């Protein structure tokens, strides 16, 4: 396994952060300082970061579904001291949020102890579908706006990709997108003339929020984790495809 991936799997850091740690010369394989994140390491080799031995992941792959309430932030820590989604799941594991939801957005966010899986599930080239329920401030929403949402909306960082949109109430739309630009759903609705009053994510990839109560979480079972892992394997990151600036969901 590549060294950066090994560190991410062991819960040391996300894969990108692990690459930086390696490039800074803080990682040794055996006695040798290794600065190449792609260097292959085997389970038998001893890997250290800043002199501390990294244990291969012991608890196995864990993925949690969290129903984020409004006001909770989805970063691992918040400089303003607001509660985080990671605070909501106290298992003793080092957990990474899979992407981001804005603080006022509610609904499904995943946490995992596998930084590599978190990276793959959020990288734009895997195009994992995310479904949101958006209630707008002033309905009803006309067919014209639905068509625009489906066909693509011109935002300041470019045209959005085709999306699925269906009306669930006169002032509420279920929207499925495959991208993850910053505040994308809110900006799409603003652009078509119907600012969002409330936004909830109801599905991420193969997983639905279902009846999970707000503020609670559950560990996914093996079949659910396998389905998500498959999603993250479905596409290879395309070398030439540009990552939209601010991509994060
Ligand atoms: N799009 C948004 O605008 N906000 C979110 O939290 C998620 C997607």
CSV table of N, CA, C and O in Angstrom, one decimal, residues 27-34 39 41 45-48:
chain,number,residue,atom,x,y,z
A,27,UNK,N,8.3,11.3,8.3
A,27,UNK,CA,7.9,9.9,8.3
A,27,UNK,C,9.1,9.0,8.0
A,27,UNK,O,9.9,9.3,7.0
A,28,UNK,N,9.3,8.0,8.8
A,28,UNK,CA,10.3,7.0,8.5
A,28,UNK,C,9.7,5.6,8.3
A,28,UNK,O,8.7,5.3,8.9
A,29,UNK,N,10.3,4.9,7.3
A,29,UNK,CA,9.9,3.5,7.1
A,29,UNK,C,11.2,2.7,7.5
A,29,UNK,O,12.2,2.9,6.9
A,30,UNK,N,11.1,2.0,8.6
A,30,UNK,CA,12.3,1.5,9.2
A,30,UNK,C,13.2,2.6,9.7
A,30,UNK,O,12.7,3.5,10.3
A,31,UNK,N,14.4,2.6,9.2
A,31,UNK,CA,15.3,3.7,9.7
A,31,UNK,C,15.3,4.9,8.7
A,31,UNK,O,15.8,6.0,8.9
A,32,UNK,N,14.7,4.6,7.5
A,32,UNK,CA,14.9,5.6,6.4
A,32,UNK,C,13.8,6.7,6.4
A,32,UNK,O,12.6,6.4,6.5
A,33,UNK,N,14.2,7.9,6.3
A,33,UNK,CA,13.2,9.0,6.1
A,33,UNK,C,12.7,8.9,4.7
A,33,UNK,O,13.4,8.9,3.7
A,34,UNK,N,11.3,8.8,4.5
A,34,UNK,CA,10.8,8.7,3.2
A,34,UNK,C,10.0,9.9,2.9
A,34,UNK,O,9.1,10.3,3.7
A,39,UNK,N,5.5,5.8,-2.1
A,39,UNK,CA,6.4,4.7,-1.7
A,39,UNK,C,5.5,3.6,-1.2
A,39,UNK,O,4.7,3.8,-0.3
A,41,UNK,N,4.5,0.5,1.1
A,41,UNK,CA,4.9,-0.1,2.4
A,41,UNK,C,4.1,-1.4,2.6
A,41,UNK,O,3.0,-1.5,2.2
A,45,UNK,N,6.5,-3.7,7.7
A,45,UNK,CA,7.5,-2.6,7.9
A,45,UNK,C,7.0,-1.7,9.1
A,45,UNK,O,5.8,-1.6,9.3
A,46,UNK,N,8.0,-1.1,9.8
A,46,UNK,CA,7.6,-0.2,10.9
A,46,UNK,C,7.6,1.2,10.4
A,46,UNK,O,8.6,1.7,9.9
A,47,UNK,N,6.5,1.8,10.6
A,47,UNK,CA,6.3,3.2,10.1
A,47,UNK,C,6.2,4.1,11.3
A,47,UNK,O,5.5,3.8,12.2
A,48,UNK,N,7.0,5.2,11.3
A,48,UNK,CA,6.9,6.2,12.4
A,48,UNK,C,6.6,7.6,11.9
A,48,UNK,O,7.0,7.9,10.8
